[in-house]
C-alpha positions as YAML, in Angstrom:
chain: A
units: angstrom
residues:
- id: 1
  name: UNK
  ca: [-47.20, 23.43, 28.80]
- id: 2
  name: UNK
  ca: [-49.24, 20.77, 26.97]
- id: 3
  name: UNK
  ca: [-51.15, 23.45, 25.03]
- id: 4
  name: UNK
  ca: [-47.85, 25.06, 23.97]
- id: 5
  name: UNK
  ca: [-46.55, 21.71, 22.81]
- id: 6
  name: UNK
  ca: [-49.71, 20.97, 20.82]
- id: 7
  name: UNK
  ca: [-49.58, 24.43, 19.24]
- id: 8
  name: UNK
  ca: [-45.98, 23.87, 18.23]
- id: 9
  name: UNK
  ca: [-46.78, 20.49, 16.68]
- id: 10
  name: UNK
  ca: [-49.76, 21.94, 14.77]
- id: 11
  name: UNK
  ca: [-47.65, 24.66, 13.14]
- id: 12
  name: UNK
  ca: [-45.90, 22.07, 11.03]
- id: 13
  name: UNK
  ca: [-49.00, 20.25, 9.86]
- id: 14
  name: UNK
  ca: [-51.94, 22.69, 9.99]
- id: 15
  name: UNK
  ca: [-51.86, 23.47, 6.25]
- id: 16
  name: UNK
  ca: [-52.12, 19.76, 5.53]
- id: 17
  name: UNK
  ca: [-54.95, 19.29, 8.01]
- id: 18
  name: UNK
  ca: [-56.92, 22.18, 6.54]
- id: 19
  name: UNK
  ca: [-56.52, 20.75, 3.04]
- id: 20
  name: UNK
  ca: [-57.71, 17.38, 4.34]
- id: 21
  name: UNK
  ca: [-60.89, 19.03, 5.64]
- id: 22
  name: UNK
  ca: [-61.76, 19.97, 2.06]
- id: 23
  name: UNK
  ca: [-61.48, 16.52, 0.49]
- id: 24
  name: UNK
  ca: [-65.21, 15.87, 0.82]
- id: 25
  name: UNK
  ca: [-66.18, 19.19, -0.74]
- id: 26
  name: UNK
  ca: [-66.25, 22.87, -0.02]
- id: 27
  name: UNK
  ca: [-66.42, 24.32, 3.46]
- id: 28
  name: UNK
  ca: [-66.05, 27.59, 5.34]
- id: 29
  name: UNK
  ca: [-63.71, 28.59, 8.15]
- id: 30
  name: UNK
  ca: [-65.91, 27.92, 11.17]
- id: 31
  name: UNK
  ca: [-66.88, 24.51, 9.81]
- id: 32
  name: UNK
  ca: [-63.20, 23.65, 9.21]
- id: 33
  name: UNK
  ca: [-62.32, 24.72, 12.76]
- id: 34
  name: UNK
  ca: [-65.12, 22.52, 14.14]
- id: 35
  name: UNK
  ca: [-63.90, 19.54, 12.10]
- id: 36
  name: UNK
  ca: [-60.36, 19.97, 13.42]
- id: 37
  name: UNK
  ca: [-61.59, 20.28, 17.00]
- id: 38
  name: UNK
  ca: [-63.80, 17.23, 16.50]
- id: 39
  name: UNK
  ca: [-60.75, 15.28, 15.37]
- id: 40
  name: UNK
  ca: [-59.13, 15.96, 18.75]
- id: 41
  name: UNK
  ca: [-56.78, 18.71, 17.60]
- id: 42
  name: UNK
  ca: [-58.10, 21.35, 19.97]
- id: 43
  name: UNK
  ca: [-59.55, 24.76, 19.22]
- id: 44
  name: UNK
  ca: [-58.07, 26.48, 16.17]
- id: 45
  name: UNK
  ca: [-58.85, 30.16, 16.45]
- id: 46
  name: UNK
  ca: [-59.68, 32.37, 13.49]
- id: 47
  name: UNK
  ca: [-56.45, 34.31, 13.92]
- id: 48
  name: UNK
  ca: [-54.61, 31.08, 13.16]
- id: 49
  name: UNK
  ca: [-56.97, 29.47, 10.65]
- id: 50
  name: UNK
  ca: [-57.72, 32.35, 8.28]
- id: 51
  name: UNK
  ca: [-54.07, 33.18, 7.52]
- id: 52
  name: UNK
  ca: [-53.61, 29.48, 6.65]
- id: 53
  name: UNK
  ca: [-56.62, 29.60, 4.31]
- id: 54
  name: UNK
  ca: [-55.31, 32.80, 2.70]
- id: 55
  name: UNK
  ca: [-51.86, 31.28, 2.22]
- id: 56
  name: UNK
  ca: [-53.36, 28.14, 0.64]
- id: 57
  name: UNK
  ca: [-55.45, 30.30, -1.68]
- id: 58
  name: UNK
  ca: [-52.45, 32.40, -2.71]
- id: 59
  name: UNK
  ca: [-50.54, 29.19, -3.44]
- id: 60
  name: UNK
  ca: [-53.36, 27.99, -5.71]
- id: 61
  name: UNK
  ca: [-54.15, 25.00, -3.51]
- id: 62
  name: UNK
  ca: [-57.67, 26.18, -2.68]
- id: 63
  name: UNK
  ca: [-60.19, 28.46, -4.35]
- id: 64
  name: UNK
  ca: [-62.51, 30.69, -2.37]
- id: 65
  name: UNK
  ca: [-65.89, 32.18, -3.11]
- id: 66
  name: UNK
  ca: [-67.81, 34.66, -0.97]
- id: 67
  name: UNK
  ca: [-71.52, 34.01, -0.67]
- id: 68
  name: UNK
  ca: [-74.02, 36.39, 0.85]
- id: 69
  name: UNK
  ca: [-76.43, 34.86, 3.35]
- id: 70
  name: UNK
  ca: [-80.15, 35.55, 3.64]
- id: 71
  name: UNK
  ca: [-79.68, 36.05, 7.37]
- id: 72
  name: UNK
  ca: [-76.47, 36.93, 9.12]
- id: 73
  name: UNK
  ca: [-73.08, 37.61, 7.59]
- id: 74
  name: UNK
  ca: [-71.94, 36.04, 4.35]
- id: 75
  name: UNK
  ca: [-69.35, 33.31, 4.28]
- id: 76
  name: UNK
  ca: [-66.25, 32.59, 2.29]
- id: 77
  name: UNK
  ca: [-66.37, 28.99, 1.02]
- id: 78
  name: UNK
  ca: [-63.15, 27.14, 0.21]
- id: 79
  name: UNK
  ca: [-62.61, 24.16, -2.08]
- id: 80
  name: UNK
  ca: [-59.56, 22.18, -3.14]
- id: 81
  name: UNK
  ca: [-58.08, 22.78, -6.57]
- id: 82
  name: UNK
  ca: [-56.58, 19.93, -8.59]
- id: 83
  name: UNK
  ca: [-53.17, 21.25, -7.57]
- id: 84
  name: UNK
  ca: [-54.31, 21.24, -3.93]
- id: 85
  name: UNK
  ca: [-55.41, 17.62, -4.17]
- id: 86
  name: UNK
  ca: [-52.05, 16.61, -5.68]
- id: 87
  name: UNK
  ca: [-50.21, 18.60, -3.00]
- id: 88
  name: UNK
  ca: [-52.29, 16.99, -0.26]
- id: 89
  name: UNK
  ca: [-51.47, 13.48, -1.50]
- id: 90
  name: UNK
  ca: [-47.72, 14.19, -1.71]
- id: 91
  name: UNK
  ca: [-47.55, 15.95, 1.65]
- id: 92
  name: UNK
  ca: [-49.63, 13.25, 3.34]
- id: 93
  name: UNK
  ca: [-47.12, 10.68, 2.19]
- id: 94
  name: UNK
  ca: [-44.20, 12.83, 3.40]
- id: 95
  name: UNK
  ca: [-45.87, 13.46, 6.77]
- id: 96
  name: UNK
  ca: [-46.62, 9.75, 7.20]
- id: 97
  name: UNK
  ca: [-42.96, 8.88, 6.57]
- id: 98
  name: UNK
  ca: [-41.83, 11.57, 9.02]
- id: 99
  name: UNK
  ca: [-44.33, 10.40, 11.65]
- id: 100
  name: UNK
  ca: [-43.10, 6.83, 11.23]
- id: 101
  name: UNK
  ca: [-39.46, 7.92, 11.63]
- id: 102
  name: UNK
  ca: [-40.27, 9.87, 14.81]
- id: 103
  name: UNK
  ca: [-42.23, 6.94, 16.20]
- id: 104
  name: UNK
  ca: [-39.42, 4.53, 15.40]
- id: 105
  name: UNK
  ca: [-36.89, 6.74, 17.14]
- id: 106
  name: UNK
  ca: [-39.07, 7.27, 20.20]
- id: 107
  name: UNK
  ca: [-39.79, 3.56, 20.55]
- id: 108
  name: UNK
  ca: [-36.29, 2.33, 19.72]
- id: 109
  name: UNK
  ca: [-35.77, 1.28, 23.31]
- id: 110
  name: UNK
  ca: [-33.09, 3.84, 24.15]
- id: 111
  name: UNK
  ca: [-33.18, 5.13, 27.70]
- id: 112
  name: UNK
  ca: [-33.10, 8.80, 28.64]
- id: 113
  name: UNK
  ca: [-30.15, 9.69, 30.87]
...
């Protein structure tokens, strides 16, 4: 049940979290997934992460570049666009306001009946 709840919560904010992983520079999918897991958000599988990255690229919020590797498979590196950075700032503010409103309601002192 807890995993289902976490998954449901992530659906609404995963795009924002992925964009936030790119604020310090470019990265690739596995590295992004590790950063999210390291932040306590649980394992984000490729079947969830890569559609998000594709959607962000199609929206012009990230740019991607495939690079061949000397050993092993190549990687697709993602970086924020200027539009992505602007979007991240606006959506972070909106999420923070929403989070505050939820917290206020949950801690308002009302009792469940």
